[in-house]
XYZ file of C-alpha atoms in Angstrom:
307
model
C 143.501 147.366 166.369
C 143.371 150.498 164.177
C 140.752 152.020 166.464
C 142.924 151.278 169.516
C 145.946 152.877 167.879
C 143.929 155.982 166.926
C 142.681 156.224 170.505
C 146.258 155.847 171.703
C 147.382 158.760 169.506
C 144.608 160.901 170.984
C 145.819 159.926 174.468
C 149.403 160.914 173.580
C 148.258 164.317 172.286
C 146.168 164.842 175.434
C 149.094 163.867 177.667
C 151.411 166.227 175.769
C 149.025 169.174 176.124
C 148.425 168.355 179.796
C 152.148 168.174 180.566
C 152.810 171.481 178.780
C 149.896 173.126 180.586
C 151.053 171.911 184.008
C 154.652 172.987 183.333
C 153.447 176.557 182.773
C 151.522 176.927 186.050
C 154.329 179.150 187.495
C 153.615 181.640 184.677
C 150.041 181.865 185.969
C 151.070 183.080 189.432
C 154.468 184.688 188.755
C 155.343 187.382 186.251
C 158.833 188.624 185.398
C 159.287 192.357 185.999
C 162.190 193.678 183.899
C 164.721 196.005 185.617
C 164.299 199.781 185.156
C 166.111 201.472 182.300
C 168.333 203.322 184.761
C 169.642 199.984 186.112
C 169.685 197.636 183.071
C 172.077 195.127 184.648
C 169.912 194.386 187.670
C 168.220 190.986 187.858
C 164.593 190.749 186.797
C 162.172 190.489 189.701
C 159.095 188.295 189.965
C 155.667 189.607 190.893
C 153.232 187.326 192.691
C 149.616 187.431 191.531
C 147.236 185.960 188.975
C 148.303 186.483 185.362
C 146.229 184.415 182.887
C 147.439 186.592 179.989
C 151.074 185.863 180.871
C 150.233 182.147 181.208
C 148.690 181.840 177.743
C 151.448 183.954 176.189
C 154.152 181.640 177.594
C 152.052 178.598 176.675
C 151.712 179.749 173.077
C 155.447 180.438 172.889
C 156.293 176.928 174.144
C 153.801 175.217 171.774
C 155.427 177.032 168.831
C 158.871 175.987 170.117
C 157.751 172.375 170.468
C 156.441 172.418 166.909
C 159.997 173.320 165.851
C 161.557 171.205 168.603
C 164.889 170.837 166.796
C 165.457 174.591 167.242
C 165.071 174.603 171.033
C 168.390 175.645 172.550
C 170.020 176.267 175.906
C 173.225 177.817 177.262
C 175.621 175.129 178.500
C 176.263 175.396 182.229
C 179.444 177.285 183.109
C 179.914 178.545 179.553
C 178.381 181.028 177.142
C 177.999 178.381 174.453
C 174.479 178.001 173.092
C 173.513 174.474 172.061
C 170.450 172.903 170.550
C 168.674 170.632 173.011
C 168.939 167.636 170.678
C 170.959 165.442 170.747
C 172.537 166.591 174.057
C 169.464 165.883 176.182
C 169.228 162.323 174.842
C 172.347 161.152 176.693
C 170.918 162.223 180.060
C 167.493 160.918 179.076
C 168.615 157.416 178.038
C 170.746 157.119 181.188
C 167.828 158.019 183.484
C 165.401 155.832 181.530
C 167.746 152.842 181.773
C 167.983 153.265 185.552
C 164.205 153.613 185.862
C 163.171 150.598 183.781
C 165.869 148.233 185.047
C 164.938 149.179 188.623
C 161.236 148.634 187.906
C 161.893 145.207 186.358
C 164.088 144.134 189.301
C 161.466 145.333 191.801
C 158.696 143.371 190.041
C 160.812 140.222 189.688
C 161.984 140.074 193.302
C 158.565 141.050 194.669
C 157.017 137.996 192.970
C 159.951 135.740 193.882
C 159.988 136.747 197.558
C 156.204 136.534 197.830
C 156.184 133.005 196.426
C 158.944 131.976 198.832
C 157.205 133.581 201.819
C 154.203 131.250 201.471
C 156.496 128.311 202.297
C 157.200 129.836 205.709
C 155.150 129.079 208.851
C 152.192 131.370 209.554
C 153.991 133.150 212.407
C 156.929 134.004 210.171
C 154.575 135.206 207.450
C 152.973 137.627 209.934
C 156.439 138.759 211.040
C 157.391 139.416 207.413
C 154.253 141.552 206.951
C 155.083 143.583 210.068
C 158.680 144.115 208.932
C 157.503 145.236 205.498
C 155.094 147.715 207.123
C 157.984 149.237 209.088
C 160.291 149.339 206.053
C 157.557 150.928 203.935
C 157.292 153.764 206.469
C 160.993 154.663 206.209
C 161.682 157.946 204.359
C 163.138 157.541 200.869
C 166.035 159.864 201.692
C 166.965 157.648 204.650
C 167.098 154.525 202.435
C 169.203 156.266 199.761
C 171.595 157.751 202.311
C 171.928 154.441 204.213
C 172.911 152.496 201.066
C 175.389 155.183 200.061
C 176.867 155.289 203.559
C 176.979 151.485 203.635
C 179.113 151.362 200.477
C 181.521 153.905 202.019
C 181.644 151.946 205.311
C 182.522 148.704 203.498
C 185.302 150.456 201.570
C 186.658 152.084 204.725
C 186.851 148.838 206.731
C 187.768 146.353 204.004
C 189.421 148.560 201.376
C 187.049 146.884 198.933
C 185.181 149.227 196.598
C 181.993 147.250 196.005
C 180.499 150.053 193.944
C 181.044 153.744 193.336
C 179.042 155.653 195.985
C 179.276 158.944 194.091
C 179.584 160.020 190.473
C 182.629 162.135 189.620
C 183.142 164.290 186.509
C 180.031 163.025 184.720
C 180.869 159.371 185.391
C 177.935 156.996 184.889
C 177.354 154.655 187.806
C 174.745 151.902 187.715
C 174.861 149.346 190.532
C 174.085 151.499 193.568
C 171.486 153.754 191.866
C 169.643 150.721 190.458
C 169.800 148.957 193.843
C 168.452 152.056 195.575
C 165.700 152.739 193.045
C 164.517 149.119 192.989
C 164.566 148.617 196.772
C 161.891 151.201 197.630
C 159.188 150.043 195.148
C 160.126 146.405 195.794
C 159.100 146.769 199.457
C 155.758 148.247 198.412
C 155.164 145.588 195.752
C 156.296 142.756 198.055
C 153.769 143.741 200.712
C 150.897 144.325 198.290
C 151.611 141.178 196.269
C 151.674 139.181 199.493
C 148.252 140.571 200.455
C 146.862 139.890 196.978
C 148.174 136.324 197.092
C 146.559 135.824 200.497
C 143.254 137.069 199.132
C 143.442 134.718 196.135
C 144.442 131.708 198.257
C 141.211 132.051 200.223
C 139.042 131.596 197.131
C 137.199 128.334 196.303
C 139.134 127.597 193.097
C 142.374 127.289 195.106
C 140.744 124.872 197.559
C 139.535 122.855 194.569
C 143.074 122.764 193.185
C 144.436 121.540 196.521
C 141.721 118.876 196.655
C 142.799 117.677 193.216
C 146.327 117.172 194.538
C 148.009 120.173 192.921
C 151.210 121.346 194.602
C 151.437 124.744 196.344
C 154.090 126.071 193.936
C 152.059 125.013 190.896
C 148.924 126.719 192.237
C 150.822 129.908 193.096
C 152.545 130.225 189.717
C 150.000 128.700 187.350
C 146.738 129.953 188.853
C 147.245 132.629 191.525
C 149.903 134.718 189.763
C 147.861 135.238 186.540
C 145.010 136.546 188.677
C 147.193 139.301 190.163
C 148.603 140.372 186.774
C 146.032 143.130 186.407
C 146.887 144.422 189.860
C 150.541 144.597 188.784
C 149.461 146.394 185.648
C 147.495 149.079 187.497
C 150.317 149.492 190.029
C 152.789 150.339 187.252
C 151.646 153.961 187.059
C 152.149 154.472 190.771
C 155.486 152.645 190.679
C 156.755 154.781 187.813
C 155.764 158.003 189.589
C 157.382 156.710 192.799
C 160.595 155.961 190.904
C 160.567 159.431 189.321
C 160.171 161.135 192.699
C 163.033 159.050 194.105
C 165.101 159.769 191.004
C 165.116 163.486 191.834
C 166.686 162.793 195.250
C 168.974 160.100 193.875
C 170.425 162.242 191.089
C 171.254 164.956 193.593
C 172.770 162.670 196.270
C 174.775 160.552 193.808
C 175.701 163.525 191.607
C 174.168 161.773 188.596
C 173.712 163.910 185.503
C 170.389 162.498 184.395
C 167.366 164.065 182.778
C 166.081 165.621 186.012
C 169.470 167.181 186.718
C 169.406 168.508 183.155
C 166.064 170.194 183.917
C 167.430 171.676 187.151
C 170.438 173.172 185.384
C 168.381 174.581 182.482
C 164.955 175.512 183.927
C 163.151 176.968 180.921
C 159.536 176.140 180.072
C 160.528 174.578 176.742
C 163.207 172.281 178.206
C 161.055 171.218 181.170
C 158.153 170.424 178.819
C 160.349 168.399 176.449
C 161.956 166.454 179.319
C 158.657 165.585 181.021
C 157.077 164.564 177.721
C 160.037 162.266 177.086
C 159.602 160.737 180.547
C 155.831 160.312 180.148
C 155.780 158.712 176.706
C 157.547 155.413 177.613
C 154.953 154.627 180.303
C 152.100 155.469 177.922
C 153.587 153.263 175.198
C 154.176 150.433 177.685
C 150.544 150.678 178.850
C 149.292 150.562 175.273
C 151.201 147.352 174.502
C 150.246 145.728 177.803
C 146.558 146.509 177.275
C 146.796 145.246 173.695
C 148.613 141.960 174.321
C 147.680 141.027 177.892
C 145.047 138.271 177.675
C 141.542 139.440 178.554
C 139.565 137.721 181.282
C 142.612 136.171 182.954
C 140.768 135.620 186.219
C 137.766 133.950 184.585
C 139.890 131.711 182.395
C 142.148 130.709 185.259
C 139.379 129.734 187.655
C 137.631 127.782 184.916
C 140.888 126.014 184.088
C 141.285 124.799 187.661
């Protein structure tokens, strides 16, 4: 356990350095050219090229700032007030993180629930469900987000019933529609892939043996098949989290949500971008550490033996 934790700390340090390095790639190809002394109020221009010296200089500056992270500051938008990044960034961060993790949990839950229910349908309907999921998976994310937002407005216009706020006003925090939108896109992906994984497992000999012993379909699906796809869920989490983050960028803009990504957009300095991305990366790394530590090893072997 101690060795695993030490390895985990090394992983966190590596992730931190990688994130900081990636955030500074613009400094490698762009360099700020200050205005001439005769025109001091002109905006600084950017020169395109290859500037490794500029890259390492900015990188060193950010690493020093991160070491004294409590001193990192920014100018509040629309004012000349300078604030320290903490604790102001935490409000946007916790809001975005809540939306991300609740959406991920809902997507996982309904993907498993719908997949289990689909296997009670006739074969033709199961094939139709797979075809529909393939079409839905091909829809652009922006189209899904815009359709749900427009749907909420349409319902309000025709029924005078405000089911949910379709747009955030004056920093208002909205939850229902953003969570629904964020969970819908990964749920379609997970539903389709879970269905295919279930189909693959149901064709294996241990399932036929369970049926021969008189076990019910629901019992086999939940007790024996589902544990065997747990690792697939686990390795899909990284992709799901990245998918949610990419959708979160569009969602924050279209719903006018002041989350962590909007905070980055409004204050685009290397230090703030590095801090924000590190904060977004750490929860997934911590979740992976606990899952790898506490998820039973050899689930597939144990399950097939148990049948």
